Amino acid sequence: STRYLIVILFFNAMKDNFDACMKIIFKHEGGYVDHPDDPGGATNLGITHITLRNWRGQRVSKADVKALPKAAAREIYRANYWNKLECDDLPGGVDLVVFDMGVNAGPGRAARMLQRLVDADQDGAIGPITLAADSRYGDAMGLVDEYSDERLAYYKRLRHWDAFGVGWTRRTEETRTAALDMADRSKPAPKAPSGGL
């Protein structure tokens, strides 16, 4: 489509931002929980028993979930969320909000939310068309804010809002703050003025 520039939207992508983002994911996800109102069921380090079962290709028990090593959780996050959402091709900050939403609400939903904001087809798969954009979306910090606002609006529509709304709001705002800091630090340095008469 001619409405998209033949450029990558996020020219300031940080290819090594996974570790920094994982610190925030693990902070949010904590350890083992099995909340009766949580549709995800038994979860450890943010990895649900269903996700772990699918990853291992076999049935898993709550004990298996509880014993999940952190290194294994990182592998799952990289393969099932970070890579699936093409976070290496998103700028610092935007990668974090999209990644964290993907972890919390599913990568397809996280991708569609980004696609809606950049006016791309909402097919739930981030690719070249999503990564291409007009100049309005050249501002990573602005996109972090818009994405975070959309995320809160999504949560408020959920029937579990009364049970989890406070936690979802805190997570969204903590992620927004960290992402804005990442986006600010990943801005290209201003060019020094050239010398001469």
PDB file of C-alpha atoms in Angstrom, residues 83-87 89-90 98 107 110-112 114-115 123-131:
ATOM      1  CA  ASN A  83      10.514 -13.575  18.607  1.00  0.00           C
ATOM      2  CA  LYS A  84       6.867 -14.078  17.651  1.00  0.00           C
ATOM      3  CA  LEU A  85       6.257 -10.347  18.164  1.00  0.00           C
ATOM      4  CA  GLU A  86       9.417  -9.389  16.204  1.00  0.00           C
ATOM      5  CA  CYS A  87      10.615  -7.384  19.205  1.00  0.00           C
ATOM      6  CA  ASP A  89      12.731  -5.007  15.099  1.00  0.00           C
ATOM      7  CA  LEU A  90      10.881  -2.672  17.463  1.00  0.00           C
ATOM      8  CA  VAL A  98       4.362  -4.988  23.147  1.00  0.00           C
ATOM      9  CA  PRO A 107       0.978 -12.336  21.379  1.00  0.00           C
ATOM     10  CA  ALA A 110      -0.520  -7.601  21.546  1.00  0.00           C
ATOM     11  CA  ALA A 111       0.273  -7.549  17.819  1.00  0.00           C
ATOM     12  CA  ARG A 112      -3.242  -6.452  16.835  1.00  0.00           C
ATOM     13  CA  LEU A 114       0.132  -2.351  17.743  1.00  0.00           C
ATOM     14  CA  GLN A 115      -1.315  -2.813  14.251  1.00  0.00           C
ATOM     15  CA  ASP A 123      -3.959  -9.921  11.437  1.00  0.00           C
ATOM     16  CA  GLY A 124      -2.090 -10.543  14.700  1.00  0.00           C
ATOM     17  CA  ALA A 125       1.247 -11.192  12.984  1.00  0.00           C
ATOM     18  CA  ILE A 126       3.865  -8.437  12.956  1.00  0.00           C
ATOM     19  CA  GLY A 127       5.670  -8.258   9.638  1.00  0.00           C
ATOM     20  CA  PRO A 128       7.061  -5.718   7.146  1.00  0.00           C
ATOM     21  CA  ILE A 129       3.738  -3.913   6.657  1.00  0.00           C
ATOM     22  CA  THR A 130       3.269  -3.378  10.379  1.00  0.00           C
ATOM     23  CA  LEU A 131       6.865  -2.242  10.688  1.00  0.00           C
TER      24      LEU A 131
END
